[in-house]
Each structure stands twice: as C-alpha cells, then as structure tokens.
C-alpha cells in the first residue's frame, strides 16, 4: 500500500506537469458549441455487421452484440485482463439502526486483487429497514468517498488519493473531516429508501486514483505491476474499464445478500462515472437497468457530432480514462468502428436512461439524446420501444419507454430532480411484477 504522503507527492507532481502540458495543448483544440455549425456526419449502422451483413433477428443480434462489445473493448475502453479474482467481501459492519432506524447499513470490504495487500473497495450499502423481502438496489460509484454521500458521521474517511474539490474544502489529496456529507445532494438516500430501494455505493478512488499516472495507485497497477518495464498494450484497459470492473464486483457482493434482489440492480453514474455506468451496463448483462447522468463524451454523447467535448479533447485532458488505441482516432473520428448509440444499444433489451442538463453544453445534450434515439432499432428488434422521435423533448419532461431521457434545467450535476425521474423509471421497469 502506498503511503498517503507518496500519493500526495505523486498526484501533485503529476497534476502540475499535466496542467502545463494541457494548457498548451487545449488552446489549440477546436471546440464547437453552436448547433448550426455542427457538420453533417454518418453514424455506423448498429444493425449491420462489420462484413456488411444485416442483422435480421434477435439471434443475429446476439452475434452483432458480441462484435460491438469487442470493438468497444479494443478501440475505446480497453480489455480487462483475464483471471482477476472475484473473491467474497468481508462485512466489517452491520447496523440495524442507521438513519434514525430507517435503514440497515452495511460496510463491506471487497478485495479486487489477490495477495497479502489486495486493492480493497469499501462498499457502503443502505437498505430500507421496513422491507419485508429482497429489495431492488441502485448501485453507483461516488466521486469523493463514502463519507461524503451520507449525513451519518461514523463512516471512515476515504483512504488514499482524493480529488482536490473546492466544494469539499479539501486542500490536499487526502480526505478531510470537512468533506463529510458534502455530496448528499447527489445521493438522496432517505428518499431512495422511502421509495423501497436500497442504495449501494463505493468510492471510485478505492479502485483507481483518477489522474494520469493514477493507474500506479490501484487496480491496474497492482495487476500489471508498477516496475519500470510495466506498460499497457494499446487494447489494454483504461481507468473507466477498471472502475467498471469494480462495479461488477460490487454486484457479485450484493448478489450474496439474500436481503437484496440481485436481479433488480440498477447501475447509475454521473459524468465520468456516467460513462463508467454505461460501459458497465453494456459489459455486464446482470445489471437490470442502466442510468447515465450527463455522461457526455465517451458516455452517451455521439462522438461524430462535433459539439462540446471531442475525442481529441478528452484524450488530451484525460488520457488515462480510455485505452491506448482510442488515441488513434483523435484526428479521424469518422474512422472509429463504433459510435456511442451502439454502446446504448448494448444494454438492450434492458431499460436504459440517459439524462442531460440544459447548461451542460460540454456534454452535448442533443448528442446524448440522439444516441438513445439511434439505439432504437435494436430495442424495436427485441420487442421494446425506445425514444419517441429524433427531437430533444421539452425541458424537465421524461420521455421514452425502455430508453428513457430527460434534459433538466440547470447545470452539470446529479440532483434530487434527476433522482425523481430515475425512481419513477425504476418503478416502471423493476417493480412491474411486485405491484
Ligand atoms: C470533464 C470532462 C467530462 C467529464 C467531466 C466529469 O468535464 O471533460 O468528460 O464527464 O469532467 O466527469 O465531471
């Protein structure tokens, strides 16, 4: 385990160096935020195999799905190494009187690697104390530590690296007491429990620190080794794949708990973690429902639509998120063998919800909507209905059946208003038979 001091020093150095390089590079990267200036583009056909054959049936789709999944692995997010452990976690605490008696709370340490000092992911699980049977659960990674998502003050602070987020008052890269409860607006736990769902969350930094070079501090570095010769092949996993692997191991853990309905787990994430949620739902068909909140470039937003963040820009600012090969497309996005509507389609026929915020132009609300719309042919092939049409709906209105969407007023954030839409969507799809 690397000491917090070493973390701090490496992270500060890396961020400082990256900052200088980035500033120079980003000034020259073209960005468009004017709708009329979006050039025409042609998307790859989701229902056409690479060799030109058409997908005619649900059976064909199974093979096309496998082809697309492999393309996303090889060209965008990277392949997870084979043979990683899936060991059971250790329940370190169960409290039956959490949140003033409304919740049962568990803290579980899930080992992600083998050996005497495994990478440990702390899973925090709340479920309604009043539940009489197994509950459906929302599972999502959080940005700043489990101690930030809850008003309860007895959750251990995140270990290791944390981001330097002004809103938490944290001034270095170690979690501070002052950051307790600073992310509760994004995680309305009591509201979620009140609607009959559980909430499970883990800190993404437990899996891997989020900076270029952060791979040395977490899952990918522990698996590959961090010696001088360690490096990744172009297809190897980036950080999003590592975080996504963690979510799948969290689901393994939830499935070990009879109080949880593991067939009804929704994976949710915001922004970079929305990209992660979408990739997770695509990779791991056990997730019953997928929610990508303002996931933007590399998430729901179409790569070929020149609006907001671009492939070149994201690969320059956050080279560690994707695999090496994805950088080949920095200047030739039309050559990418996939686009993000096909990522959404990989979730089919399971329900998927995409959401945007009006002011979050960087994430390209229209590009996020359109990838949902263009996933429609797959949903229809599998007997489901997607989004109602190619036009962005009115603000603050949820549309769509198996593909859901809203664009909310306001800025880039996961808010209580977003959760109301997600809870309704989950009620429709996960609780159908329990009514
Ligand atoms: C940056 C990045 C986005 C990302 C966001 C976030 O804005 O450019 O792609 O979604 O950070 O994760 O907050």
CSV table of C-alpha atoms and ligand atoms in Angstrom, one decimal, residues 143 165 204 210 270-275 293-298 309 313-314 317-318 321-322 360 362-363 412, ligand 1:
chain,number,residue,atom,x,y,z
A,143,UNK,CA,-16.5,10.9,-6.5
A,165,UNK,CA,-12.6,19.6,-5.0
A,204,UNK,CA,-14.1,5.2,-7.3
A,210,UNK,CA,-8.2,9.5,-11.1
A,270,UNK,CA,-22.7,10.9,-13.2
A,271,UNK,CA,-20.4,12.4,-15.7
A,272,UNK,CA,-17.1,10.4,-16.0
A,273,UNK,CA,-18.9,7.9,-13.7
A,274,UNK,CA,-21.9,8.0,-16.1
A,275,UNK,CA,-19.6,6.9,-18.8
A,293,UNK,CA,-26.4,11.1,-15.9
A,294,UNK,CA,-24.8,13.8,-18.0
A,295,UNK,CA,-22.2,11.2,-19.2
A,296,UNK,CA,-21.2,13.3,-22.3
A,297,UNK,CA,-18.2,12.4,-24.5
A,298,UNK,CA,-17.2,8.8,-24.1
A,309,UNK,CA,-16.1,17.9,-25.8
A,313,UNK,CA,-10.0,16.9,-26.2
A,314,UNK,CA,-11.0,14.1,-23.9
A,317,UNK,CA,-7.3,16.1,-20.8
A,318,UNK,CA,-8.0,12.6,-19.5
A,321,UNK,CA,-9.7,7.0,-19.0
A,322,UNK,CA,-9.6,5.1,-22.3
A,360,UNK,CA,-24.2,21.3,-19.6
A,362,UNK,CA,-19.9,20.4,-22.8
A,363,UNK,CA,-21.7,17.1,-22.5
A,412,UNK,CA,-23.9,19.8,-14.6
B,1,LIG,C1,-14.8,16.9,-17.5
B,1,LIG,C2,-14.7,16.0,-18.7
B,1,LIG,C3,-16.0,15.3,-18.9
B,1,LIG,C4,-16.4,14.6,-17.7
B,1,LIG,C5,-16.5,15.5,-16.5
B,1,LIG,C6,-16.7,14.9,-15.2
B,1,LIG,O1,-15.6,18.0,-17.7
B,1,LIG,O2,-14.3,16.8,-19.8
B,1,LIG,O3,-15.9,14.3,-20.0
B,1,LIG,O4,-17.7,14.0,-17.9
B,1,LIG,O5,-15.2,16.1,-16.4
B,1,LIG,O6,-16.5,13.7,-15.0
B,1,LIG,O7,-17.1,15.6,-14.3
